Short mmCIF file of C-alpha atoms and ligand atoms in Angstrom, two decimals:
data_model
loop_
_atom_site.label_atom_id
_atom_site.label_comp_id
_atom_site.label_asym_id
_atom_site.label_seq_id
_atom_site.Cartn_x
_atom_site.Cartn_y
_atom_site.Cartn_z
CA MET A 1 0.74 -0.21 -0.15
CA SER A 2 1.49 3.88 -0.82
CA ALA A 3 1.01 5.92 1.83
CA PHE A 4 0.42 10.34 1.32
CA PRO A 5 1.10 12.27 -1.22
CA ASP A 6 1.10 9.33 -3.36
CA TYR A 7 -2.32 7.72 -2.38
CA ARG A 8 -4.46 10.55 -1.35
CA PRO A 9 -7.86 8.31 -0.11
CA ARG A 10 -10.06 11.97 -1.21
CA ARG A 11 -9.28 11.37 -4.44
CA LEU A 12 -12.31 8.80 -5.20
CA ARG A 13 -15.06 10.85 -2.79
CA ARG A 14 -14.88 13.80 -4.92
CA THR A 15 -18.00 13.24 -6.83
CA ALA A 16 -21.37 11.59 -5.79
CA THR A 17 -20.41 9.25 -9.00
CA LEU A 18 -17.14 8.79 -7.34
CA ARG A 19 -18.20 7.46 -4.50
CA ARG A 20 -21.17 5.34 -5.65
CA MET A 21 -18.68 3.37 -7.94
CA VAL A 22 -17.03 2.58 -4.77
CA ARG A 23 -18.79 1.76 -2.56
CA GLU A 24 -18.92 -1.06 -0.44
CA THR A 25 -22.06 -2.30 1.17
CA ARG A 26 -25.11 -1.09 -0.17
CA VAL A 27 -28.99 -2.09 1.17
CA THR A 28 -31.92 -3.12 -1.04
CA VAL A 29 -35.64 -3.64 -0.39
CA ASP A 30 -35.28 -7.15 -1.23
CA ASP A 31 -33.22 -6.50 2.71
CA LEU A 32 -36.07 -5.59 4.69
CA ILE A 33 -39.09 -7.45 6.24
CA LEU A 34 -41.77 -4.45 7.98
CA PRO A 35 -43.24 -5.73 11.10
CA LEU A 36 -46.97 -4.91 11.59
CA PHE A 37 -49.56 -5.13 15.07
CA VAL A 38 -52.36 -7.01 13.88
CA VAL A 39 -55.87 -6.79 15.64
CA PRO A 40 -58.96 -7.79 15.91
CA GLY A 41 -61.74 -5.63 14.79
CA GLU A 42 -63.05 -4.23 11.21
CA GLY A 43 -61.94 -0.33 9.38
CA VAL A 44 -59.54 0.16 13.14
CA ARG A 45 -56.64 1.56 12.42
CA LYS A 46 -55.11 3.11 15.73
CA PRO A 47 -51.27 4.70 15.26
CA VAL A 48 -48.80 3.29 18.76
CA ALA A 49 -48.09 7.45 19.98
CA SER A 50 -45.13 6.01 20.84
CA MET A 51 -43.80 4.83 17.22
CA PRO A 52 -44.82 7.93 14.99
CA GLY A 53 -45.65 6.74 11.54
CA VAL A 54 -47.10 2.57 13.15
CA ALA A 55 -50.51 1.47 13.92
CA GLN A 56 -52.60 -1.63 14.92
CA THR A 57 -54.59 -2.72 12.33
CA SER A 58 -57.67 -4.41 11.49
CA VAL A 59 -57.06 -7.51 8.98
CA ASP A 60 -58.68 -5.58 6.39
CA GLU A 61 -56.70 -2.81 6.74
CA LEU A 62 -53.72 -4.66 7.44
CA VAL A 63 -53.42 -6.43 3.70
CA LYS A 64 -54.19 -2.80 3.14
CA ASP A 65 -51.06 -2.27 3.95
CA ALA A 66 -48.93 -5.48 3.23
CA GLY A 67 -50.63 -4.93 -0.24
CA GLU A 68 -48.74 -1.78 -0.58
CA ALA A 69 -45.73 -3.13 1.13
CA TRP A 70 -45.48 -5.74 -1.53
CA GLU A 71 -45.64 -3.46 -4.43
CA LEU A 72 -42.97 -1.04 -2.60
CA GLY A 73 -41.05 -5.00 -3.39
CA ILE A 74 -41.28 -4.88 0.72
CA PRO A 75 -40.61 -9.19 0.19
CA ALA A 76 -41.92 -10.18 3.56
CA VAL A 77 -44.10 -9.33 6.35
CA LEU A 78 -43.36 -9.44 10.11
CA LEU A 79 -46.74 -10.31 12.21
CA PHE A 80 -48.02 -9.67 15.89
CA GLY A 81 -51.16 -10.22 17.42
CA ILE A 82 -52.86 -8.63 19.61
CA PRO A 83 -56.14 -10.18 20.26
CA GLU A 84 -59.45 -9.89 21.69
CA SER A 85 -59.11 -11.33 25.33
CA LYS A 86 -56.01 -12.78 27.76
CA ASP A 87 -55.75 -15.05 29.94
CA ALA A 88 -52.47 -16.74 31.96
CA LYS A 89 -51.96 -19.26 29.75
CA GLY A 90 -52.13 -17.45 26.32
CA SER A 91 -54.99 -19.55 24.74
CA GLY A 92 -55.81 -17.16 21.79
CA SER A 93 -52.71 -17.56 20.65
CA TRP A 94 -53.03 -20.84 18.86
CA ALA A 95 -57.33 -20.14 17.90
CA GLU A 96 -57.79 -21.45 14.75
CA ASP A 97 -59.89 -18.89 14.44
CA GLY A 98 -57.28 -15.96 16.20
CA VAL A 99 -55.90 -12.73 15.60
CA ILE A 100 -52.88 -13.96 13.96
CA GLN A 101 -54.39 -17.01 11.74
CA THR A 102 -57.18 -14.91 10.77
CA ALA A 103 -54.47 -12.10 9.64
CA VAL A 104 -52.17 -14.91 7.68
CA ARG A 105 -55.25 -16.16 5.75
CA ALA A 106 -56.52 -13.03 3.96
CA LEU A 107 -53.23 -12.01 3.52
CA LYS A 108 -51.87 -15.03 2.48
CA GLU A 109 -55.36 -14.36 -0.04
CA GLY A 110 -54.57 -10.70 -0.70
CA VAL A 111 -50.83 -10.72 -1.66
CA PRO A 112 -49.93 -14.25 -2.03
CA ASP A 113 -46.25 -14.00 -2.91
CA LEU A 114 -45.54 -11.96 0.19
CA VAL A 115 -43.55 -13.78 2.42
CA VAL A 116 -45.50 -13.99 6.28
CA ILE A 117 -43.52 -14.72 9.47
CA THR A 118 -45.74 -14.73 12.46
CA ASP A 119 -44.28 -13.59 15.64
CA VAL A 120 -44.03 -17.02 18.16
CA CYS A 121 -44.41 -15.42 21.91
CA MET A 122 -46.75 -16.00 24.06
CA CYS A 123 -46.38 -11.65 25.75
CA GLU A 124 -48.81 -10.59 23.81
CA TYR A 125 -52.28 -13.68 24.90
CA THR A 126 -50.23 -13.23 28.15
CA SER A 127 -52.86 -11.83 30.95
CA HIS A 128 -48.85 -10.96 32.69
CA GLY A 129 -47.08 -10.62 30.03
CA HIS A 130 -44.70 -12.32 30.43
CA CYS A 131 -43.48 -14.43 27.30
CA GLY A 132 -44.64 -17.87 29.04
CA VAL A 133 -45.76 -20.22 31.99
CA LEU A 134 -45.84 -18.22 34.96
CA ARG A 135 -45.13 -20.07 38.61
CA ASP A 136 -44.30 -17.76 41.29
CA GLY A 137 -43.07 -15.71 39.72
CA GLU A 138 -40.94 -17.27 37.44
CA VAL A 139 -41.06 -18.82 33.89
CA GLN A 140 -41.35 -22.24 32.73
CA ASN A 141 -39.44 -23.75 30.42
CA ASP A 142 -40.65 -26.70 29.37
CA GLU A 143 -44.14 -26.29 29.76
CA THR A 144 -44.49 -22.63 27.89
CA LEU A 145 -41.55 -24.85 24.70
CA GLU A 146 -45.25 -26.34 23.91
CA LEU A 147 -47.61 -24.43 24.24
CA LEU A 148 -44.81 -22.18 21.88
CA ALA A 149 -44.67 -25.87 19.15
CA ARG A 150 -48.88 -25.10 19.33
CA GLN A 151 -49.05 -21.30 18.16
CA ALA A 152 -45.81 -22.16 15.42
CA VAL A 153 -48.69 -25.11 14.33
CA SER A 154 -51.53 -23.55 13.92
CA HIS A 155 -49.16 -20.45 12.45
CA ALA A 156 -48.07 -22.86 9.64
CA GLU A 157 -51.87 -24.21 9.39
CA ALA A 158 -52.95 -21.13 8.45
CA GLY A 159 -50.48 -20.49 5.67
CA ALA A 160 -47.44 -18.61 7.54
CA ASP A 161 -44.62 -18.93 5.37
CA MET A 162 -42.03 -18.45 8.16
CA VAL A 163 -42.44 -18.92 12.35
CA ALA A 164 -40.49 -16.50 14.15
CA PRO A 165 -40.02 -17.65 18.27
CA SER A 166 -39.12 -14.44 20.35
CA ASP A 167 -39.02 -15.76 23.49
CA MET A 168 -35.95 -17.14 24.12
CA MET A 169 -36.97 -20.17 25.65
CA ASP A 170 -34.20 -23.60 25.99
CA GLY A 171 -35.58 -25.34 23.80
CA ARG A 172 -37.84 -23.71 21.09
CA VAL A 173 -36.15 -24.83 18.28
CA ALA A 174 -36.00 -27.66 18.80
CA ALA A 175 -39.33 -27.83 20.47
CA ILE A 176 -40.55 -25.69 17.56
CA ARG A 177 -39.14 -27.39 14.56
CA GLU A 178 -40.30 -31.06 15.88
CA ALA A 179 -43.73 -30.05 15.80
CA LEU A 180 -43.75 -28.45 12.48
CA ASP A 181 -43.35 -31.70 11.13
CA ASP A 182 -44.40 -34.05 12.93
CA ALA A 183 -47.65 -31.62 11.10
CA GLY A 184 -46.31 -31.95 8.01
CA PHE A 185 -44.27 -28.54 7.83
CA SER A 186 -41.31 -29.20 7.26
CA HIS A 187 -40.68 -26.97 4.55
CA ILE A 188 -41.57 -23.77 6.57
CA PRO A 189 -38.65 -22.03 7.68
CA ILE A 190 -37.83 -20.48 12.07
CA LEU A 191 -36.19 -17.03 11.59
CA THR A 192 -35.42 -17.54 15.45
CA TYR A 193 -34.09 -14.51 17.40
CA ALA A 194 -31.05 -16.33 18.31
CA ALA A 195 -29.84 -13.67 20.70
CA LYS A 196 -31.87 -11.27 21.46
CA PHE A 197 -31.09 -9.12 24.46
CA ALA A 198 -32.75 -7.41 27.15
CA SER A 199 -32.69 -4.25 25.91
CA ALA A 200 -34.30 -0.92 26.91
CA PHE A 201 -34.88 -0.42 23.93
CA TYR A 202 -38.36 -2.37 23.55
CA GLY A 203 -40.39 0.01 25.14
CA PRO A 204 -42.55 1.63 22.69
CA PHE A 205 -43.56 -2.29 20.72
CA ARG A 206 -44.27 -2.86 24.24
CA ASP A 207 -46.93 -0.19 23.86
CA ALA A 208 -47.69 -0.98 20.31
CA ALA A 209 -48.15 -4.88 21.47
CA GLU A 210 -49.81 -4.20 24.63
CA SER A 211 -46.89 -6.56 25.43
CA ALA A 212 -45.05 -5.20 29.00
CA PRO A 213 -44.70 -7.80 31.53
CA ARG A 214 -47.31 -6.38 34.70
CA GLU A 215 -44.51 -7.31 37.21
CA GLY A 216 -40.80 -7.66 36.99
CA ASP A 217 -38.86 -7.25 33.85
CA ARG A 218 -37.80 -10.42 30.85
CA ARG A 219 -34.41 -10.15 32.44
CA GLY A 220 -35.17 -14.16 33.69
CA TYR A 221 -34.91 -15.07 30.28
CA GLN A 222 -33.24 -12.22 27.41
CA MET A 223 -30.36 -12.21 27.62
CA ASP A 224 -27.45 -10.22 29.46
CA PRO A 225 -26.43 -6.64 26.91
CA ALA A 226 -22.59 -7.61 28.32
CA ASN A 227 -22.21 -11.01 27.36
CA ASP A 228 -21.35 -11.85 23.13
CA VAL A 229 -19.11 -14.97 24.65
CA GLU A 230 -22.72 -16.56 25.76
CA ALA A 231 -24.43 -14.52 22.10
CA MET A 232 -22.56 -16.65 20.22
CA ARG A 233 -22.76 -20.00 22.02
CA GLU A 234 -27.21 -18.92 21.51
CA VAL A 235 -27.13 -18.45 17.73
CA LEU A 236 -25.14 -22.43 17.61
CA LEU A 237 -27.83 -24.12 19.96
CA ASP A 238 -30.73 -22.62 17.24
CA ILE A 239 -28.19 -23.93 14.05
CA GLU A 240 -28.31 -27.76 15.88
CA GLU A 241 -31.69 -27.11 16.81
CA GLY A 242 -32.48 -26.48 12.97
CA ALA A 243 -32.93 -22.47 12.69
CA ASP A 244 -32.75 -21.87 9.50
CA ILE A 245 -32.13 -18.03 9.98
CA VAL A 246 -30.86 -16.81 12.71
CA MET A 247 -31.72 -12.63 14.49
CA VAL A 248 -29.65 -10.72 16.40
CA LYS A 249 -31.72 -8.42 18.27
CA PRO A 250 -31.82 -4.85 19.20
CA ALA A 251 -29.29 -3.77 16.06
CA LEU A 252 -27.79 -0.69 16.45
CA ALA A 253 -25.98 -1.14 19.61
CA TYR A 254 -25.28 -4.93 18.89
CA LEU A 255 -23.65 -4.64 15.57
CA ASP A 256 -20.75 -6.40 17.38
CA ILE A 257 -22.75 -9.79 17.72
CA VAL A 258 -23.67 -9.58 14.23
CA ARG A 259 -20.49 -9.15 12.11
CA ARG A 260 -19.64 -12.37 15.05
CA VAL A 261 -22.77 -14.08 14.18
CA LYS A 262 -21.85 -14.17 10.34
CA ASP A 263 -18.13 -14.73 10.14
CA GLU A 264 -19.07 -17.51 12.30
CA THR A 265 -21.58 -18.73 11.30
CA GLY A 266 -22.36 -18.30 8.20
CA TYR A 267 -25.58 -18.37 8.17
CA PRO A 268 -28.19 -16.39 7.17
CA VAL A 269 -27.94 -13.07 10.06
CA CYS A 270 -31.12 -11.03 10.37
CA ALA A 271 -30.38 -7.97 12.41
CA TYR A 272 -34.54 -6.48 14.44
CA HIS A 273 -33.97 -2.75 13.48
CA VAL A 274 -36.43 -1.19 17.36
CA SER A 275 -39.10 -0.09 18.20
CA GLY A 276 -36.43 1.68 20.62
CA GLU A 277 -34.05 3.33 17.90
CA TYR A 278 -36.72 3.75 15.51
CA ALA A 279 -37.92 5.34 18.27
CA SER A 280 -35.06 7.58 18.92
CA ILE A 281 -34.70 8.97 15.83
CA LYS A 282 -38.44 9.29 14.77
CA ALA A 283 -38.66 11.92 18.37
CA ALA A 284 -34.99 13.78 17.29
CA ALA A 285 -36.20 14.43 14.07
CA GLN A 286 -39.32 15.97 15.70
CA LEU A 287 -37.98 18.19 17.06
CA GLY A 288 -35.45 19.05 14.11
CA TRP A 289 -32.45 17.38 15.68
CA LEU A 290 -31.62 14.52 13.19
CA ASP A 291 -31.55 14.61 9.43
CA GLU A 292 -34.69 12.01 10.07
CA ASP A 293 -34.35 10.12 6.14
CA ALA A 294 -30.75 10.80 6.83
CA ALA A 295 -30.16 8.98 9.96
CA MET A 296 -32.27 5.79 9.07
CA ARG A 297 -30.46 5.67 6.23
CA GLU A 298 -26.78 5.32 7.56
CA ALA A 299 -28.64 3.01 10.91
CA LEU A 300 -30.01 0.45 7.63
CA LEU A 301 -27.00 1.31 6.14
CA CYS A 302 -24.44 0.22 8.58
CA ILE A 303 -26.68 -3.10 9.82
CA ARG A 304 -25.98 -4.40 6.57
CA ARG A 305 -22.27 -3.24 7.26
CA ALA A 306 -21.98 -5.37 9.78
CA GLY A 307 -23.01 -7.72 8.80
CA ALA A 308 -26.89 -8.57 8.46
CA ASP A 309 -28.36 -10.04 5.00
CA LEU A 310 -31.55 -9.72 6.93
CA ILE A 311 -32.58 -6.17 8.06
CA VAL A 312 -36.93 -5.87 10.09
CA THR A 313 -37.62 -1.93 10.25
CA TYR A 314 -40.46 -0.18 10.36
CA TRP A 315 -38.94 2.19 8.36
CA ALA A 316 -39.09 -0.61 5.52
CA ARG A 317 -41.79 1.06 3.62
CA GLU A 318 -40.55 5.66 3.21
CA PHE A 319 -36.74 3.74 2.57
CA ALA A 320 -39.08 1.28 -0.37
CA ARG A 321 -40.48 4.61 -1.51
CA GLY A 322 -37.13 6.38 -1.21
CA GLU A 323 -34.84 4.42 -2.62
CA LEU A 324 -33.35 5.63 -5.68
CA PRO A 325 -33.58 2.51 -9.28
CA GLY A 326 -30.47 0.21 -9.28
CA ARG A 327 -28.41 2.59 -6.99
CA GLY A 328 -29.63 1.12 -3.23
CA ALA A 329 -28.69 3.64 0.07
C1 PBG B 1 -42.60 -10.06 21.81
C2 PBG B 1 -41.28 -9.44 21.20
C3 PBG B 1 -40.83 -7.71 21.16
C4 PBG B 1 -40.10 -7.54 19.99
C5 PBG B 1 -39.76 -8.03 19.36
N1 PBG B 1 -40.84 -9.25 19.84
C6 PBG B 1 -40.22 -6.83 22.81
C7 PBG B 1 -39.58 -7.84 24.22
O1 PBG B 1 -39.70 -8.96 23.87
O2 PBG B 1 -40.21 -7.47 24.76
C8 PBG B 1 -39.19 -6.18 20.41
C9 PBG B 1 -39.16 -5.30 18.80
C10 PBG B 1 -39.25 -4.48 19.02
O3 PBG B 1 -39.06 -2.98 19.92
O4 PBG B 1 -39.32 -3.14 17.84
N2 PBG B 1 -41.35 -11.01 22.85
#
């Protein structure tokens, strides 16, 4: 490598066209997954206060939003359901006429080629808001596995193209894989939230999904933000259990983990650009402190650069609308 003054890195940064030619990373709409929140009823569109631009919608409105996403080139949506009523076991999560099951059937009819991914977790369905069966203040791992497996199979029966367990119970990927295979769904992939950290950045999501725990927190099952060696163990365990795509969540504060997972596994890696990351940029933009478009594009680009193949982002439609054909971000 030659040095200054023979080599001047600025020579290739002088114009937008030159920069375009040597750009190493691009985000395209193909990389994006749009999360959507579905509620019972008809004609419902209820904005989520802490996430400007995001709304809870009933199935009819959901099909419109998903159709728009598909028209914009977004390949996949990730569905979260808010049931009519909740109970201690979260039985609404596997009901044949449950909110997600109904939504999946409608989406597969209305927007057939769109990949419909369903969140598999108990917290939206349990009265206590924890991600599994609660006893004496503790979430019971092995009992929860049966419920998660049941939920995943009911999503597949409704027509889901992929399931995404986000609960962080031990052994759930194996339990879900086995249940799906036994039910004739060996072709349905599992996108696992393999390294999901107990993060303060999920706050706004819990408003959107109405899933905040009534008491306590999720530190007994989600990971300690301090741990990256453990994150690799979690990811490798999920791969051993049959995961197809591994997710790191949140994204921006965890890019070191994204990079490690990509380098050390070679598996497709997904990063979840979570609600709090979205809301912080939105809020700063509303105050006039940040340029929303530029900040969001930079965030998505850097998540890709760290090694994520796929990004779950609430900003997918806005990104797609502004994208210059063939140029990426
Ligand atoms: C459900 C779940 C959560 C998120 C995705 N699935 C919340 C949580 O674990 O409390 C967070 C997504 C976001 O913040 O955008 N377990």
